[in-house]
JSON list of C-alpha atoms in Angstrom, two decimals:
[
{"chain": "A", "resi": 1, "resn": "ASP", "atom": "CA", "xyz": [13.83, 14.91, -1.24]},
{"chain": "A", "resi": 2, "resn": "THR", "atom": "CA", "xyz": [10.55, 13.52, -0.14]},
{"chain": "A", "resi": 3, "resn": "ALA", "atom": "CA", "xyz": [8.60, 11.90, -3.04]},
{"chain": "A", "resi": 4, "resn": "VAL", "atom": "CA", "xyz": [5.06, 11.64, -1.65]},
{"chain": "A", "resi": 5, "resn": "SER", "atom": "CA", "xyz": [4.67, 13.99, 1.56]},
{"chain": "A", "resi": 6, "resn": "GLN", "atom": "CA", "xyz": [1.43, 14.43, 3.39]},
{"chain": "A", "resi": 7, "resn": "THR", "atom": "CA", "xyz": [0.59, 16.39, 6.51]},
{"chain": "A", "resi": 8, "resn": "PRO", "atom": "CA", "xyz": [-0.04, 16.28, 9.45]},
{"chain": "A", "resi": 9, "resn": "LYS", "atom": "CA", "xyz": [1.79, 12.95, 10.37]},
{"chain": "A", "resi": 10, "resn": "TYR", "atom": "CA", "xyz": [-0.26, 12.77, 13.62]},
{"chain": "A", "resi": 11, "resn": "LEU", "atom": "CA", "xyz": [-3.54, 14.34, 14.33]},
{"chain": "A", "resi": 12, "resn": "VAL", "atom": "CA", "xyz": [-5.92, 13.68, 17.34]},
{"chain": "A", "resi": 13, "resn": "THR", "atom": "CA", "xyz": [-9.24, 15.24, 17.34]},
{"chain": "A", "resi": 14, "resn": "GLN", "atom": "CA", "xyz": [-12.63, 15.01, 19.00]},
{"chain": "A", "resi": 15, "resn": "MET", "atom": "CA", "xyz": [-15.65, 13.12, 17.59]},
{"chain": "A", "resi": 16, "resn": "GLY", "atom": "CA", "xyz": [-17.78, 15.54, 15.39]},
{"chain": "A", "resi": 17, "resn": "ASN", "atom": "CA", "xyz": [-15.19, 17.60, 14.27]},
{"chain": "A", "resi": 18, "resn": "ASP", "atom": "CA", "xyz": [-14.14, 18.37, 10.57]},
{"chain": "A", "resi": 19, "resn": "LYS", "atom": "CA", "xyz": [-10.19, 17.84, 9.63]},
{"chain": "A", "resi": 20, "resn": "SER", "atom": "CA", "xyz": [-8.32, 17.46, 6.38]},
{"chain": "A", "resi": 21, "resn": "ILE", "atom": "CA", "xyz": [-5.13, 15.86, 5.56]},
{"chain": "A", "resi": 22, "resn": "LYS", "atom": "CA", "xyz": [-3.04, 17.16, 2.64]},
{"chain": "A", "resi": 23, "resn": "CYS", "atom": "CA", "xyz": [-0.79, 15.38, 0.01]},
{"chain": "A", "resi": 24, "resn": "GLU", "atom": "CA", "xyz": [1.72, 16.55, -2.48]},
{"chain": "A", "resi": 25, "resn": "GLN", "atom": "CA", "xyz": [3.89, 14.31, -4.85]},
{"chain": "A", "resi": 26, "resn": "ASN", "atom": "CA", "xyz": [7.11, 15.62, -6.59]},
{"chain": "A", "resi": 27, "resn": "LEU", "atom": "CA", "xyz": [7.51, 12.33, -8.90]},
{"chain": "A", "resi": 28, "resn": "GLY", "atom": "CA", "xyz": [5.66, 13.95, -11.92]},
{"chain": "A", "resi": 29, "resn": "HIS", "atom": "CA", "xyz": [3.03, 11.05, -11.77]},
{"chain": "A", "resi": 30, "resn": "ASP", "atom": "CA", "xyz": [-0.64, 11.81, -12.80]},
{"chain": "A", "resi": 31, "resn": "THR", "atom": "CA", "xyz": [-2.47, 9.54, -10.60]},
{"chain": "A", "resi": 32, "resn": "MET", "atom": "CA", "xyz": [-2.79, 9.80, -6.97]},
{"chain": "A", "resi": 33, "resn": "TYR", "atom": "CA", "xyz": [-4.53, 7.84, -4.27]},
{"chain": "A", "resi": 34, "resn": "TRP", "atom": "CA", "xyz": [-5.79, 7.68, -0.62]},
{"chain": "A", "resi": 35, "resn": "TYR", "atom": "CA", "xyz": [-5.46, 4.31, 1.14]},
{"chain": "A", "resi": 36, "resn": "LYS", "atom": "CA", "xyz": [-6.79, 3.55, 4.73]},
{"chain": "A", "resi": 37, "resn": "GLN", "atom": "CA", "xyz": [-4.80, 1.08, 7.01]},
{"chain": "A", "resi": 38, "resn": "ASP", "atom": "CA", "xyz": [-6.75, -0.04, 9.87]},
{"chain": "A", "resi": 39, "resn": "SER", "atom": "CA", "xyz": [-5.50, -1.31, 13.05]},
{"chain": "A", "resi": 40, "resn": "LYS", "atom": "CA", "xyz": [-5.07, -4.98, 11.83]},
{"chain": "A", "resi": 41, "resn": "LYS", "atom": "CA", "xyz": [-2.43, -3.70, 8.89]},
{"chain": "A", "resi": 42, "resn": "PHE", "atom": "CA", "xyz": [-4.87, -4.22, 6.49]},
{"chain": "A", "resi": 43, "resn": "LEU", "atom": "CA", "xyz": [-4.52, -1.69, 3.39]},
{"chain": "A", "resi": 44, "resn": "LYS", "atom": "CA", "xyz": [-7.48, -0.63, 1.37]},
{"chain": "A", "resi": 45, "resn": "ILE", "atom": "CA", "xyz": [-8.09, 1.82, -1.45]},
{"chain": "A", "resi": 46, "resn": "MET", "atom": "CA", "xyz": [-10.47, 4.69, -0.77]},
{"chain": "A", "resi": 47, "resn": "PHE", "atom": "CA", "xyz": [-10.00, 7.08, -3.74]},
{"chain": "A", "resi": 48, "resn": "SER", "atom": "CA", "xyz": [-8.00, 7.44, -6.96]},
{"chain": "A", "resi": 49, "resn": "TYR", "atom": "CA", "xyz": [-7.75, 10.54, -9.02]},
{"chain": "A", "resi": 50, "resn": "ASN", "atom": "CA", "xyz": [-5.99, 10.53, -12.57]},
{"chain": "A", "resi": 51, "resn": "ASN", "atom": "CA", "xyz": [-5.22, 14.10, -13.84]},
{"chain": "A", "resi": 52, "resn": "LYS", "atom": "CA", "xyz": [-7.64, 15.61, -11.26]},
{"chain": "A", "resi": 53, "resn": "GLU", "atom": "CA", "xyz": [-10.48, 13.19, -12.32]},
{"chain": "A", "resi": 54, "resn": "LEU", "atom": "CA", "xyz": [-11.73, 10.83, -9.80]},
{"chain": "A", "resi": 55, "resn": "ILE", "atom": "CA", "xyz": [-11.44, 7.47, -11.10]},
{"chain": "A", "resi": 56, "resn": "ILE", "atom": "CA", "xyz": [-11.96, 4.81, -8.01]},
{"chain": "A", "resi": 57, "resn": "ASN", "atom": "CA", "xyz": [-14.35, 5.56, -5.70]},
{"chain": "A", "resi": 58, "resn": "GLU", "atom": "CA", "xyz": [-14.80, 2.75, -3.13]},
{"chain": "A", "resi": 59, "resn": "THR", "atom": "CA", "xyz": [-17.63, 2.31, -0.90]},
{"chain": "A", "resi": 60, "resn": "VAL", "atom": "CA", "xyz": [-16.64, 5.20, 1.79]},
{"chain": "A", "resi": 61, "resn": "PRO", "atom": "CA", "xyz": [-18.77, 7.17, 3.70]},
{"chain": "A", "resi": 62, "resn": "ASN", "atom": "CA", "xyz": [-19.53, 10.44, 2.08]},
{"chain": "A", "resi": 63, "resn": "ARG", "atom": "CA", "xyz": [-18.11, 12.35, 4.99]},
{"chain": "A", "resi": 64, "resn": "PHE", "atom": "CA", "xyz": [-15.10, 11.58, 3.23]},
{"chain": "A", "resi": 65, "resn": "SER", "atom": "CA", "xyz": [-14.33, 13.97, 0.36]},
{"chain": "A", "resi": 66, "resn": "PRO", "atom": "CA", "xyz": [-11.11, 13.94, -1.74]},
{"chain": "A", "resi": 67, "resn": "LYS", "atom": "CA", "xyz": [-10.13, 17.08, -3.79]},
{"chain": "A", "resi": 68, "resn": "SER", "atom": "CA", "xyz": [-7.49, 17.22, -6.42]},
{"chain": "A", "resi": 69, "resn": "PRO", "atom": "CA", "xyz": [-6.57, 21.04, -7.10]},
{"chain": "A", "resi": 70, "resn": "ASP", "atom": "CA", "xyz": [-3.76, 19.87, -9.70]},
{"chain": "A", "resi": 71, "resn": "LYS", "atom": "CA", "xyz": [-2.33, 16.53, -10.50]},
{"chain": "A", "resi": 72, "resn": "ALA", "atom": "CA", "xyz": [0.48, 17.02, -7.85]},
{"chain": "A", "resi": 73, "resn": "HIS", "atom": "CA", "xyz": [-1.90, 17.56, -4.97]},
{"chain": "A", "resi": 74, "resn": "LEU", "atom": "CA", "xyz": [-4.71, 15.22, -3.55]},
{"chain": "A", "resi": 75, "resn": "ASN", "atom": "CA", "xyz": [-6.35, 16.31, -0.21]},
{"chain": "A", "resi": 76, "resn": "LEU", "atom": "CA", "xyz": [-8.61, 14.48, 1.98]},
{"chain": "A", "resi": 77, "resn": "HIS", "atom": "CA", "xyz": [-11.27, 16.25, 3.96]},
{"chain": "A", "resi": 78, "resn": "ILE", "atom": "CA", "xyz": [-13.44, 14.32, 6.71]},
{"chain": "A", "resi": 79, "resn": "ASN", "atom": "CA", "xyz": [-16.46, 15.67, 8.14]},
{"chain": "A", "resi": 80, "resn": "SER", "atom": "CA", "xyz": [-17.97, 14.74, 11.32]},
{"chain": "A", "resi": 81, "resn": "LEU", "atom": "CA", "xyz": [-15.24, 12.54, 12.48]},
{"chain": "A", "resi": 82, "resn": "GLU", "atom": "CA", "xyz": [-16.41, 9.16, 14.21]},
{"chain": "A", "resi": 83, "resn": "LEU", "atom": "CA", "xyz": [-14.38, 6.99, 16.49]},
{"chain": "A", "resi": 84, "resn": "GLY", "atom": "CA", "xyz": [-14.20, 4.40, 13.93]},
{"chain": "A", "resi": 85, "resn": "ASP", "atom": "CA", "xyz": [-12.25, 6.77, 11.46]},
{"chain": "A", "resi": 86, "resn": "SER", "atom": "CA", "xyz": [-9.36, 6.23, 13.58]},
{"chain": "A", "resi": 87, "resn": "ALA", "atom": "CA", "xyz": [-6.64, 4.67, 11.42]},
{"chain": "A", "resi": 88, "resn": "VAL", "atom": "CA", "xyz": [-3.53, 5.71, 9.36]},
{"chain": "A", "resi": 89, "resn": "TYR", "atom": "CA", "xyz": [-4.43, 7.36, 5.90]},
{"chain": "A", "resi": 90, "resn": "PHE", "atom": "CA", "xyz": [-1.83, 6.99, 3.14]},
{"chain": "A", "resi": 91, "resn": "CYS", "atom": "CA", "xyz": [-1.39, 9.09, 0.07]},
{"chain": "A", "resi": 92, "resn": "ALA", "atom": "CA", "xyz": [0.21, 7.25, -2.71]},
{"chain": "A", "resi": 93, "resn": "SER", "atom": "CA", "xyz": [1.09, 8.20, -6.40]},
{"chain": "A", "resi": 94, "resn": "SER", "atom": "CA", "xyz": [2.00, 6.52, -9.80]},
{"chain": "A", "resi": 95, "resn": "ASN", "atom": "CA", "xyz": [2.14, 6.83, -13.41]},
{"chain": "A", "resi": 96, "resn": "SER", "atom": "CA", "xyz": [-0.69, 5.45, -15.90]},
{"chain": "A", "resi": 97, "resn": "GLY", "atom": "CA", "xyz": [1.75, 4.99, -18.60]},
{"chain": "A", "resi": 98, "resn": "THR", "atom": "CA", "xyz": [2.30, 1.47, -19.62]},
{"chain": "A", "resi": 99, "resn": "GLY", "atom": "CA", "xyz": [5.99, 0.43, -19.41]},
{"chain": "A", "resi": 100, "resn": "SER", "atom": "CA", "xyz": [7.94, -2.15, -17.50]},
{"chain": "A", "resi": 101, "resn": "SER", "atom": "CA", "xyz": [6.80, -0.80, -14.08]},
{"chain": "A", "resi": 102, "resn": "GLY", "atom": "CA", "xyz": [3.24, -0.86, -14.92]},
{"chain": "A", "resi": 103, "resn": "ASN", "atom": "CA", "xyz": [1.31, 1.09, -12.20]},
{"chain": "A", "resi": 104, "resn": "THR", "atom": "CA", "xyz": [3.83, 0.88, -9.43]},
{"chain": "A", "resi": 105, "resn": "ILE", "atom": "CA", "xyz": [2.40, 2.94, -6.44]},
{"chain": "A", "resi": 106, "resn": "TYR", "atom": "CA", "xyz": [4.71, 4.93, -4.14]},
{"chain": "A", "resi": 107, "resn": "PHE", "atom": "CA", "xyz": [3.66, 5.70, -0.77]},
{"chain": "A", "resi": 108, "resn": "GLY", "atom": "CA", "xyz": [3.77, 8.64, 1.70]},
{"chain": "A", "resi": 109, "resn": "GLU", "atom": "CA", "xyz": [4.62, 8.31, 5.09]},
{"chain": "A", "resi": 110, "resn": "GLY", "atom": "CA", "xyz": [1.25, 8.20, 6.50]},
{"chain": "A", "resi": 111, "resn": "SER", "atom": "CA", "xyz": [-0.92, 10.11, 8.63]},
{"chain": "A", "resi": 112, "resn": "TRP", "atom": "CA", "xyz": [-2.06, 8.89, 11.94]},
{"chain": "A", "resi": 113, "resn": "LEU", "atom": "CA", "xyz": [-5.51, 10.02, 12.72]},
{"chain": "A", "resi": 114, "resn": "THR", "atom": "CA", "xyz": [-7.00, 9.12, 16.35]},
{"chain": "A", "resi": 115, "resn": "VAL", "atom": "CA", "xyz": [-10.63, 10.39, 16.90]},
{"chain": "A", "resi": 116, "resn": "VAL", "atom": "CA", "xyz": [-11.46, 10.71, 20.70]},
{"chain": "B", "resi": 1, "resn": "GLN", "atom": "CA", "xyz": [-13.13, -16.10, -1.98]},
{"chain": "B", "resi": 2, "resn": "LYS", "atom": "CA", "xyz": [-11.16, -12.95, -1.00]},
{"chain": "B", "resi": 3, "resn": "GLU", "atom": "CA", "xyz": [-9.07, -11.77, -3.94]},
{"chain": "B", "resi": 4, "resn": "VAL", "atom": "CA", "xyz": [-5.73, -11.81, -2.23]},
{"chain": "B", "resi": 5, "resn": "GLU", "atom": "CA", "xyz": [-4.83, -14.10, 0.40]},
{"chain": "B", "resi": 6, "resn": "GLN", "atom": "CA", "xyz": [-1.62, -13.75, 2.46]},
{"chain": "B", "resi": 7, "resn": "ASP", "atom": "CA", "xyz": [-0.19, -16.70, 4.82]},
{"chain": "B", "resi": 8, "resn": "PRO", "atom": "CA", "xyz": [-0.98, -15.05, 8.10]},
{"chain": "B", "resi": 9, "resn": "GLY", "atom": "CA", "xyz": [2.11, -14.25, 10.42]},
{"chain": "B", "resi": 10, "resn": "PRO", "atom": "CA", "xyz": [3.79, -13.53, 12.49]},
{"chain": "B", "resi": 11, "resn": "LEU", "atom": "CA", "xyz": [6.76, -15.06, 11.52]},
{"chain": "B", "resi": 12, "resn": "SER", "atom": "CA", "xyz": [9.84, -15.26, 13.76]},
{"chain": "B", "resi": 13, "resn": "VAL", "atom": "CA", "xyz": [13.46, -16.68, 12.41]},
{"chain": "B", "resi": 14, "resn": "PRO", "atom": "CA", "xyz": [16.96, -16.67, 13.25]},
{"chain": "B", "resi": 15, "resn": "GLU", "atom": "CA", "xyz": [19.41, -14.23, 11.56]},
{"chain": "B", "resi": 16, "resn": "GLY", "atom": "CA", "xyz": [20.69, -15.95, 8.22]},
{"chain": "B", "resi": 17, "resn": "ALA", "atom": "CA", "xyz": [17.65, -18.07, 7.89]},
{"chain": "B", "resi": 18, "resn": "ILE", "atom": "CA", "xyz": [15.70, -18.07, 4.25]},
{"chain": "B", "resi": 19, "resn": "VAL", "atom": "CA", "xyz": [12.39, -16.73, 4.68]},
{"chain": "B", "resi": 20, "resn": "SER", "atom": "CA", "xyz": [9.18, -17.62, 2.29]},
{"chain": "B", "resi": 21, "resn": "LEU", "atom": "CA", "xyz": [6.53, -15.41, 2.37]},
{"chain": "B", "resi": 22, "resn": "ASN", "atom": "CA", "xyz": [3.51, -16.28, 0.04]},
{"chain": "B", "resi": 23, "resn": "CYS", "atom": "CA", "xyz": [0.07, -15.02, -1.41]},
{"chain": "B", "resi": 24, "resn": "THR", "atom": "CA", "xyz": [-2.60, -16.36, -3.42]},
{"chain": "B", "resi": 25, "resn": "TYR", "atom": "CA", "xyz": [-5.25, -14.63, -5.82]},
{"chain": "B", "resi": 26, "resn": "SER", "atom": "CA", "xyz": [-8.42, -15.55, -7.41]},
{"chain": "B", "resi": 27, "resn": "ASN", "atom": "CA", "xyz": [-8.62, -13.25, -10.24]},
{"chain": "B", "resi": 28, "resn": "SER", "atom": "CA", "xyz": [-6.68, -14.11, -13.41]},
{"chain": "B", "resi": 29, "resn": "ALA", "atom": "CA", "xyz": [-6.98, -10.79, -14.93]},
{"chain": "B", "resi": 30, "resn": "PHE", "atom": "CA", "xyz": [-4.42, -9.43, -12.62]},
{"chain": "B", "resi": 31, "resn": "GLN", "atom": "CA", "xyz": [-1.12, -8.58, -14.27]},
{"chain": "B", "resi": 32, "resn": "TYR", "atom": "CA", "xyz": [1.27, -6.85, -11.78]},
{"chain": "B", "resi": 33, "resn": "PHE", "atom": "CA", "xyz": [2.79, -8.65, -8.77]},
{"chain": "B", "resi": 34, "resn": "MET", "atom": "CA", "xyz": [4.40, -6.51, -6.12]},
{"chain": "B", "resi": 35, "resn": "TRP", "atom": "CA", "xyz": [5.98, -7.00, -2.97]},
{"chain": "B", "resi": 36, "resn": "TYR", "atom": "CA", "xyz": [6.01, -3.84, -0.38]},
{"chain": "B", "resi": 37, "resn": "ARG", "atom": "CA", "xyz": [7.96, -3.68, 2.98]},
{"chain": "B", "resi": 38, "resn": "GLN", "atom": "CA", "xyz": [6.32, -1.78, 5.91]},
{"chain": "B", "resi": 39, "resn": "TYR", "atom": "CA", "xyz": [8.58, -0.79, 8.73]},
{"chain": "B", "resi": 40, "resn": "SER", "atom": "CA", "xyz": [6.65, 0.23, 12.07]},
{"chain": "B", "resi": 41, "resn": "ARG", "atom": "CA", "xyz": [5.17, 3.80, 11.73]},
{"chain": "B", "resi": 42, "resn": "LYS", "atom": "CA", "xyz": [6.38, 4.13, 8.04]},
{"chain": "B", "resi": 43, "resn": "GLY", "atom": "CA", "xyz": [4.75, 3.94, 4.72]},
{"chain": "B", "resi": 44, "resn": "PRO", "atom": "CA", "xyz": [5.14, 0.91, 2.57]},
{"chain": "B", "resi": 45, "resn": "GLU", "atom": "CA", "xyz": [7.92, 1.08, 0.10]},
{"chain": "B", "resi": 46, "resn": "LEU", "atom": "CA", "xyz": [8.00, -1.21, -3.06]},
{"chain": "B", "resi": 47, "resn": "LEU", "atom": "CA", "xyz": [10.52, -4.03, -2.69]},
{"chain": "B", "resi": 48, "resn": "MET", "atom": "CA", "xyz": [10.11, -6.06, -5.86]},
{"chain": "B", "resi": 49, "resn": "TYR", "atom": "CA", "xyz": [8.05, -5.73, -8.80]},
{"chain": "B", "resi": 50, "resn": "THR", "atom": "CA", "xyz": [7.07, -8.29, -11.65]},
{"chain": "B", "resi": 51, "resn": "TYR", "atom": "CA", "xyz": [4.49, -8.83, -14.10]},
{"chain": "B", "resi": 52, "resn": "SER", "atom": "CA", "xyz": [5.26, -12.32, -15.60]},
{"chain": "B", "resi": 53, "resn": "SER", "atom": "CA", "xyz": [5.56, -16.04, -14.45]},
{"chain": "B", "resi": 54, "resn": "GLY", "atom": "CA", "xyz": [8.91, -16.94, -13.29]},
{"chain": "B", "resi": 55, "resn": "ASN", "atom": "CA", "xyz": [11.53, -15.75, -10.99]},
{"chain": "B", "resi": 56, "resn": "LYS", "atom": "CA", "xyz": [12.92, -12.01, -10.50]},
{"chain": "B", "resi": 57, "resn": "GLU", "atom": "CA", "xyz": [16.07, -11.45, -8.21]},
{"chain": "B", "resi": 58, "resn": "ASP", "atom": "CA", "xyz": [17.45, -8.52, -6.63]},
{"chain": "B", "resi": 59, "resn": "GLY", "atom": "CA", "xyz": [20.17, -9.03, -4.15]},
{"chain": "B", "resi": 60, "resn": "ARG", "atom": "CA", "xyz": [18.89, -11.17, -1.24]},
{"chain": "B", "resi": 61, "resn": "PHE", "atom": "CA", "xyz": [15.31, -10.98, -2.41]},
{"chain": "B", "resi": 62, "resn": "THR", "atom": "CA", "xyz": [13.51, -13.35, -5.09]},
{"chain": "B", "resi": 63, "resn": "ALA", "atom": "CA", "xyz": [10.06, -12.84, -6.11]},
{"chain": "B", "resi": 64, "resn": "GLN", "atom": "CA", "xyz": [8.38, -15.64, -7.82]},
{"chain": "B", "resi": 65, "resn": "VAL", "atom": "CA", "xyz": [4.95, -15.74, -9.83]},
{"chain": "B", "resi": 66, "resn": "ASP", "atom": "CA", "xyz": [3.05, -18.88, -10.79]},
{"chain": "B", "resi": 67, "resn": "LYS", "atom": "CA", "xyz": [0.22, -17.54, -12.77]},
{"chain": "B", "resi": 68, "resn": "SER", "atom": "CA", "xyz": [-1.16, -20.91, -13.55]},
{"chain": "B", "resi": 69, "resn": "SER", "atom": "CA", "xyz": [-1.82, -21.46, -9.77]},
{"chain": "B", "resi": 70, "resn": "LYS", "atom": "CA", "xyz": [-2.39, -17.79, -8.91]},
{"chain": "B", "resi": 71, "resn": "TYR", "atom": "CA", "xyz": [0.44, -17.93, -6.42]},
{"chain": "B", "resi": 72, "resn": "ILE", "atom": "CA", "xyz": [3.29, -15.45, -5.73]},
{"chain": "B", "resi": 73, "resn": "SER", "atom": "CA", "xyz": [6.16, -15.90, -3.33]},
{"chain": "B", "resi": 74, "resn": "LEU", "atom": "CA", "xyz": [8.84, -13.78, -2.01]},
{"chain": "B", "resi": 75, "resn": "PHE", "atom": "CA", "xyz": [12.28, -15.33, -0.52]},
{"chain": "B", "resi": 76, "resn": "ILE", "atom": "CA", "xyz": [14.67, -13.51, 1.41]},
{"chain": "B", "resi": 77, "resn": "ARG", "atom": "CA", "xyz": [18.23, -15.15, 1.56]},
{"chain": "B", "resi": 78, "resn": "ASP", "atom": "CA", "xyz": [20.63, -14.80, 4.44]},
{"chain": "B", "resi": 79, "resn": "SER", "atom": "CA", "xyz": [17.85, -12.66, 6.31]},
{"chain": "B", "resi": 80, "resn": "GLN", "atom": "CA", "xyz": [19.12, -9.60, 8.35]},
{"chain": "B", "resi": 81, "resn": "PRO", "atom": "CA", "xyz": [17.45, -8.01, 11.61]},
{"chain": "B", "resi": 82, "resn": "SER", "atom": "CA", "xyz": [17.30, -5.00, 9.56]},
{"chain": "B", "resi": 83, "resn": "ASP", "atom": "CA", "xyz": [14.57, -7.39, 7.12]},
{"chain": "B", "resi": 84, "resn": "SER", "atom": "CA", "xyz": [12.02, -7.15, 10.35]},
{"chain": "B", "resi": 85, "resn": "ALA", "atom": "CA", "xyz": [8.87, -5.59, 8.85]},
{"chain": "B", "resi": 86, "resn": "THR", "atom": "CA", "xyz": [5.66, -6.22, 7.79]},
{"chain": "B", "resi": 87, "resn": "TYR", "atom": "CA", "xyz": [5.53, -7.51, 4.02]},
{"chain": "B", "resi": 88, "resn": "LEU", "atom": "CA", "xyz": [2.66, -6.94, 1.83]},
{"chain": "B", "resi": 89, "resn": "CYS", "atom": "CA", "xyz": [1.82, -8.51, -1.32]},
{"chain": "B", "resi": 90, "resn": "ALA", "atom": "CA", "xyz": [0.02, -6.44, -3.91]},
{"chain": "B", "resi": 91, "resn": "ILE", "atom": "CA", "xyz": [-1.55, -7.32, -6.93]},
{"chain": "B", "resi": 92, "resn": "GLY", "atom": "CA", "xyz": [-2.96, -5.11, -9.79]},
{"chain": "B", "resi": 93, "resn": "GLY", "atom": "CA", "xyz": [-4.61, -5.09, -13.14]},
{"chain": "B", "resi": 94, "resn": "SER", "atom": "CA", "xyz": [-5.06, -2.43, -15.61]},
{"chain": "B", "resi": 95, "resn": "ASN", "atom": "CA", "xyz": [-7.63, -0.42, -13.55]},
{"chain": "B", "resi": 96, "resn": "TYR", "atom": "CA", "xyz": [-5.09, 1.64, -11.30]},
{"chain": "B", "resi": 97, "resn": "LYS", "atom": "CA", "xyz": [-6.17, -0.22, -8.47]},
{"chain": "B", "resi": 98, "resn": "LEU", "atom": "CA", "xyz": [-3.84, -2.38, -6.17]},
{"chain": "B", "resi": 99, "resn": "THR", "atom": "CA", "xyz": [-5.26, -5.05, -4.09]},
{"chain": "B", "resi": 100, "resn": "PHE", "atom": "CA", "xyz": [-3.06, -5.81, -1.08]},
{"chain": "B", "resi": 101, "resn": "GLY", "atom": "CA", "xyz": [-3.04, -8.92, 1.09]},
{"chain": "B", "resi": 102, "resn": "LYS", "atom": "CA", "xyz": [-3.30, -8.42, 4.68]},
{"chain": "B", "resi": 103, "resn": "GLY", "atom": "CA", "xyz": [0.60, -8.56, 5.38]},
{"chain": "B", "resi": 104, "resn": "THR", "atom": "CA", "xyz": [2.98, -10.88, 7.16]},
{"chain": "B", "resi": 105, "resn": "LEU", "atom": "CA", "xyz": [5.03, -9.52, 10.28]},
{"chain": "B", "resi": 106, "resn": "LEU", "atom": "CA", "xyz": [8.49, -11.06, 9.95]},
{"chain": "B", "resi": 107, "resn": "THR", "atom": "CA", "xyz": [11.08, -10.39, 12.92]},
{"chain": "B", "resi": 108, "resn": "VAL", "atom": "CA", "xyz": [14.52, -11.62, 12.24]},
{"chain": "B", "resi": 109, "resn": "ASN", "atom": "CA", "xyz": [16.44, -12.50, 15.68]},
{"chain": "B", "resi": 110, "resn": "PRO", "atom": "CA", "xyz": [19.99, -11.85, 15.84]}
]
């Protein structure tokens, strides 16, 4: 039972192409995220959606566009890919409700994007 | 000053050693303190969660939070080769956003 699943796991593509990464969670959470992890392992938030509404939009080029068709899915579309976009992209989810677990975030396995 | 600073690695210890991993943070509004473990080519997995000062123990792992000093630690007792991974501290407030440390790569040698 995969809680947060994302596809594809590996993606190699040429500069200038447009690509999408899909994410689905079966945890019943109402909040989903995209994080980017660079080559130095630094994990940084890009976007977050709560019940399909964008709530966090960090300083990210507008070539990156998230879309949440429902609260169990959050996709990431990237236009005009650049060499610097090469990284691991992690989808994650959490519950916004209060409680002892706070906003504990659960991550997917990652999508390794290489732009050549 | 960065919001979250984590002791840089890498850290290499013999099997059975006690490991101490540390982070400091600058924003006193942070409420949630977590440790994630990330194996190579895998996603981060939640290891420990706490929201108050003091110690929280789970098996060989102890998370320690000192809000007055803005300092958090993770202790691993009787470390095993299977503990070899990158450990990330993560700190959050009420705004859905977790801020991560840069991670410490731990290697436990048999």
